[in-house]
Amino acid sequence: MQLRLKVQRQNQDAYEVTTNLAVIVAWERRFKRRASDLGAGVGMEDLAFMAYDASQRAGIIVPSTLDQFINEVEILEVVDNEPQNFTEPAPSGDS
């Protein structure tokens, strides 16, 4: 699962980050949940952690703790949710 997140922090320009496998695994380890649990709903702390971790991995300077990051965030929203399909498309009949 990939999420593209828009982050607006105090006195900074908004930016977007995209989660990847490493971010999702870090989230699973921290919150003791499985990625499949995301289908039941995502909390704001979940999104904040993913934005924080994805920002760090993208080389964006963030505060030293998640709580400090949360205190700086003014806007945090999911821009795009791209489920990864590992199935091949059905033939169209043109082949």
mmCIF file with all atom_site columns, C-alpha atoms in Angstrom:
data_model
loop_
_atom_site.group_PDB
_atom_site.id
_atom_site.type_symbol
_atom_site.label_atom_id
_atom_site.label_alt_id
_atom_site.label_comp_id
_atom_site.label_asym_id
_atom_site.label_entity_id
_atom_site.label_seq_id
_atom_site.pdbx_PDB_ins_code
_atom_site.Cartn_x
_atom_site.Cartn_y
_atom_site.Cartn_z
_atom_site.occupancy
_atom_site.B_iso_or_equiv
_atom_site.pdbx_formal_charge
_atom_site.auth_seq_id
_atom_site.auth_comp_id
_atom_site.auth_asym_id
_atom_site.auth_atom_id
_atom_site.pdbx_PDB_model_num
ATOM 1  C CA . MET A 1 1  ? 0.000   0.000   0.000   1.00 0.00 ? 1  MET A CA 1
ATOM 2  C CA . GLN A 1 2  ? 1.219   3.458   -0.851  1.00 0.00 ? 2  GLN A CA 1
ATOM 3  C CA . LEU A 1 3  ? -0.159  6.677   0.506   1.00 0.00 ? 3  LEU A CA 1
ATOM 4  C CA . ARG A 1 4  ? 0.787   10.102  -0.742  1.00 0.00 ? 4  ARG A CA 1
ATOM 5  C CA . LEU A 1 5  ? 0.543   12.558  2.136   1.00 0.00 ? 5  LEU A CA 1
ATOM 6  C CA . LYS A 1 6  ? 0.449   16.350  2.067   1.00 0.00 ? 6  LYS A CA 1
ATOM 7  C CA . VAL A 1 7  ? 2.143   17.950  5.060   1.00 0.00 ? 7  VAL A CA 1
ATOM 8  C CA . GLN A 1 8  ? 1.951   21.622  6.037   1.00 0.00 ? 8  GLN A CA 1
ATOM 9  C CA . ARG A 1 9  ? 4.105   22.554  9.019   1.00 0.00 ? 9  ARG A CA 1
ATOM 10 C CA . GLN A 1 10 ? 4.207   25.895  10.819  1.00 0.00 ? 10 GLN A CA 1
ATOM 11 C CA . ASN A 1 11 ? 6.012   28.602  8.849   1.00 0.00 ? 11 ASN A CA 1
ATOM 12 C CA . GLN A 1 12 ? 7.010   26.190  6.081   1.00 0.00 ? 12 GLN A CA 1
ATOM 13 C CA . ASP A 1 13 ? 5.869   25.407  2.579   1.00 0.00 ? 13 ASP A CA 1
ATOM 14 C CA . ALA A 1 14 ? 3.629   22.375  2.154   1.00 0.00 ? 14 ALA A CA 1
ATOM 15 C CA . TYR A 1 15 ? 5.228   19.254  0.744   1.00 0.00 ? 15 TYR A CA 1
ATOM 16 C CA . GLU A 1 16 ? 4.191   15.742  -0.215  1.00 0.00 ? 16 GLU A CA 1
ATOM 17 C CA . VAL A 1 17 ? 5.733   12.428  0.748   1.00 0.00 ? 17 VAL A CA 1
ATOM 18 C CA . THR A 1 18 ? 4.880   8.899   -0.304  1.00 0.00 ? 18 THR A CA 1
ATOM 19 C CA . THR A 1 19 ? 4.952   5.915   1.993   1.00 0.00 ? 19 THR A CA 1
ATOM 20 C CA . ASN A 1 20 ? 6.802   2.786   0.972   1.00 0.00 ? 20 ASN A CA 1
ATOM 21 C CA . LEU A 1 21 ? 7.376   -0.690  2.393   1.00 0.00 ? 21 LEU A CA 1
ATOM 22 C CA . ALA A 1 22 ? 9.920   0.556   4.946   1.00 0.00 ? 22 ALA A CA 1
ATOM 23 C CA . VAL A 1 23 ? 7.492   3.177   6.286   1.00 0.00 ? 23 VAL A CA 1
ATOM 24 C CA . ILE A 1 24 ? 4.637   0.679   6.578   1.00 0.00 ? 24 ILE A CA 1
ATOM 25 C CA . VAL A 1 25 ? 6.844   -1.893  8.346   1.00 0.00 ? 25 VAL A CA 1
ATOM 26 C CA . ALA A 1 26 ? 8.075   0.800   10.767  1.00 0.00 ? 26 ALA A CA 1
ATOM 27 C CA . TRP A 1 27 ? 4.412   1.693   11.446  1.00 0.00 ? 27 TRP A CA 1
ATOM 28 C CA . GLU A 1 28 ? 3.536   -1.987  12.037  1.00 0.00 ? 28 GLU A CA 1
ATOM 29 C CA . ARG A 1 29 ? 6.408   -2.372  14.505  1.00 0.00 ? 29 ARG A CA 1
ATOM 30 C CA . ARG A 1 30 ? 5.647   0.795   16.438  1.00 0.00 ? 30 ARG A CA 1
ATOM 31 C CA . PHE A 1 31 ? 1.883   0.301   16.726  1.00 0.00 ? 31 PHE A CA 1
ATOM 32 C CA . LYS A 1 32 ? 1.825   -3.528  16.802  1.00 0.00 ? 32 LYS A CA 1
ATOM 33 C CA . ARG A 1 33 ? -0.692  -3.663  13.970  1.00 0.00 ? 33 ARG A CA 1
ATOM 34 C CA . ARG A 1 34 ? -0.749  -5.112  10.469  1.00 0.00 ? 34 ARG A CA 1
ATOM 35 C CA . ALA A 1 35 ? -0.992  -3.225  7.217   1.00 0.00 ? 35 ALA A CA 1
ATOM 36 C CA . SER A 1 36 ? -4.272  -5.024  6.557   1.00 0.00 ? 36 SER A CA 1
ATOM 37 C CA . ASP A 1 37 ? -5.693  -3.154  9.594   1.00 0.00 ? 37 ASP A CA 1
ATOM 38 C CA . LEU A 1 38 ? -5.458  0.073   7.597   1.00 0.00 ? 38 LEU A CA 1
ATOM 39 C CA . GLY A 1 39 ? -8.517  -1.031  5.626   1.00 0.00 ? 39 GLY A CA 1
ATOM 40 C CA . ALA A 1 40 ? -10.619 -0.635  8.766   1.00 0.00 ? 40 ALA A CA 1
ATOM 41 C CA . GLY A 1 41 ? -9.618  3.000   9.119   1.00 0.00 ? 41 GLY A CA 1
ATOM 42 C CA . VAL A 1 42 ? -6.575  5.132   9.742   1.00 0.00 ? 42 VAL A CA 1
ATOM 43 C CA . GLY A 1 43 ? -6.169  7.388   12.744  1.00 0.00 ? 43 GLY A CA 1
ATOM 44 C CA . MET A 1 44 ? -4.482  10.770  12.668  1.00 0.00 ? 44 MET A CA 1
ATOM 45 C CA . GLU A 1 45 ? -1.601  9.482   14.792  1.00 0.00 ? 45 GLU A CA 1
ATOM 46 C CA . ASP A 1 46 ? -1.093  6.739   12.197  1.00 0.00 ? 46 ASP A CA 1
ATOM 47 C CA . LEU A 1 47 ? -0.935  9.320   9.407   1.00 0.00 ? 47 LEU A CA 1
ATOM 48 C CA . ALA A 1 48 ? 1.342   11.572  11.457  1.00 0.00 ? 48 ALA A CA 1
ATOM 49 C CA . PHE A 1 49 ? 3.769   8.716   12.081  1.00 0.00 ? 49 PHE A CA 1
ATOM 50 C CA . MET A 1 50 ? 3.797   7.763   8.403   1.00 0.00 ? 50 MET A CA 1
ATOM 51 C CA . ALA A 1 51 ? 4.345   11.385  7.357   1.00 0.00 ? 51 ALA A CA 1
ATOM 52 C CA . TYR A 1 52 ? 7.114   11.772  9.948   1.00 0.00 ? 52 TYR A CA 1
ATOM 53 C CA . ASP A 1 53 ? 8.897   8.577   8.926   1.00 0.00 ? 53 ASP A CA 1
ATOM 54 C CA . ALA A 1 54 ? 8.462   9.177   5.185   1.00 0.00 ? 54 ALA A CA 1
ATOM 55 C CA . SER A 1 55 ? 9.751   12.743  5.608   1.00 0.00 ? 55 SER A CA 1
ATOM 56 C CA . GLN A 1 56 ? 12.874  11.500  7.378   1.00 0.00 ? 56 GLN A CA 1
ATOM 57 C CA . ARG A 1 57 ? 13.489  8.891   4.675   1.00 0.00 ? 57 ARG A CA 1
ATOM 58 C CA . ALA A 1 58 ? 13.070  11.570  1.987   1.00 0.00 ? 58 ALA A CA 1
ATOM 59 C CA . GLY A 1 59 ? 15.783  13.683  3.617   1.00 0.00 ? 59 GLY A CA 1
ATOM 60 C CA . ILE A 1 60 ? 13.400  16.337  4.920   1.00 0.00 ? 60 ILE A CA 1
ATOM 61 C CA . ILE A 1 61 ? 14.536  17.803  8.223   1.00 0.00 ? 61 ILE A CA 1
ATOM 62 C CA . VAL A 1 62 ? 12.002  17.035  10.956  1.00 0.00 ? 62 VAL A CA 1
ATOM 63 C CA . PRO A 1 63 ? 12.035  17.482  14.739  1.00 0.00 ? 63 PRO A CA 1
ATOM 64 C CA . SER A 1 64 ? 13.735  14.800  16.818  1.00 0.00 ? 64 SER A CA 1
ATOM 65 C CA . THR A 1 65 ? 10.471  13.321  18.134  1.00 0.00 ? 65 THR A CA 1
ATOM 66 C CA . LEU A 1 66 ? 7.115   12.423  16.643  1.00 0.00 ? 66 LEU A CA 1
ATOM 67 C CA . ASP A 1 67 ? 5.309   14.531  19.260  1.00 0.00 ? 67 ASP A CA 1
ATOM 68 C CA . GLN A 1 68 ? 7.299   17.629  18.272  1.00 0.00 ? 68 GLN A CA 1
ATOM 69 C CA . PHE A 1 69 ? 6.493   16.928  14.623  1.00 0.00 ? 69 PHE A CA 1
ATOM 70 C CA . ILE A 1 70 ? 2.780   16.598  15.455  1.00 0.00 ? 70 ILE A CA 1
ATOM 71 C CA . ASN A 1 71 ? 2.862   19.933  17.301  1.00 0.00 ? 71 ASN A CA 1
ATOM 72 C CA . GLU A 1 72 ? 4.266   21.647  14.184  1.00 0.00 ? 72 GLU A CA 1
ATOM 73 C CA . VAL A 1 73 ? 1.814   20.148  11.682  1.00 0.00 ? 73 VAL A CA 1
ATOM 74 C CA . GLU A 1 74 ? -1.023  22.423  10.633  1.00 0.00 ? 74 GLU A CA 1
ATOM 75 C CA . ILE A 1 75 ? -2.400  20.315  7.775   1.00 0.00 ? 75 ILE A CA 1
ATOM 76 C CA . LEU A 1 76 ? -1.994  16.593  7.208   1.00 0.00 ? 76 LEU A CA 1
ATOM 77 C CA . GLU A 1 77 ? -4.070  14.882  4.573   1.00 0.00 ? 77 GLU A CA 1
ATOM 78 C CA . VAL A 1 78 ? -4.054  11.928  2.236   1.00 0.00 ? 78 VAL A CA 1
ATOM 79 C CA . VAL A 1 79 ? -3.647  13.182  -1.315  1.00 0.00 ? 79 VAL A CA 1
ATOM 80 C CA . ASP A 1 80 ? -3.734  9.826   -3.032  1.00 0.00 ? 80 ASP A CA 1
ATOM 81 C CA . ASN A 1 81 ? -4.215  6.238   -1.987  1.00 0.00 ? 81 ASN A CA 1
ATOM 82 C CA . GLU A 1 82 ? -2.809  3.805   -4.518  1.00 0.00 ? 82 GLU A CA 1
ATOM 83 C CA . PRO A 1 83 ? -3.467  0.192   -3.625  1.00 0.00 ? 83 PRO A CA 1
ATOM 84 C CA . GLN A 1 84 ? -0.934  -2.019  -5.303  1.00 0.00 ? 84 GLN A CA 1
ATOM 85 C CA . ASN A 1 85 ? -2.586  -4.660  -7.456  1.00 0.00 ? 85 ASN A CA 1
ATOM 86 C CA . PHE A 1 86 ? -0.475  -7.675  -8.167  1.00 0.00 ? 86 PHE A CA 1
ATOM 87 C CA . THR A 1 87 ? -2.977  -9.213  -10.562 1.00 0.00 ? 87 THR A CA 1
ATOM 88 C CA . GLU A 1 88 ? -2.611  -8.939  -14.289 1.00 0.00 ? 88 GLU A CA 1
ATOM 89 C CA . PRO A 1 89 ? -5.378  -7.257  -16.269 1.00 0.00 ? 89 PRO A CA 1
ATOM 90 C CA . ALA A 1 90 ? -7.797  -9.523  -18.076 1.00 0.00 ? 90 ALA A CA 1
ATOM 91 C CA . PRO A 1 91 ? -7.308  -9.860  -21.816 1.00 0.00 ? 91 PRO A CA 1
ATOM 92 C CA . SER A 1 92 ? -9.343  -7.346  -23.771 1.00 0.00 ? 92 SER A CA 1
ATOM 93 C CA . GLY A 1 93 ? -10.106 -9.658  -26.650 1.00 0.00 ? 93 GLY A CA 1
ATOM 94 C CA . ASP A 1 94 ? -7.912  -7.628  -29.015 1.00 0.00 ? 94 ASP A CA 1
ATOM 95 C CA . SER A 1 95 ? -5.058  -10.132 -28.868 1.00 0.00 ? 95 SER A CA 1
#
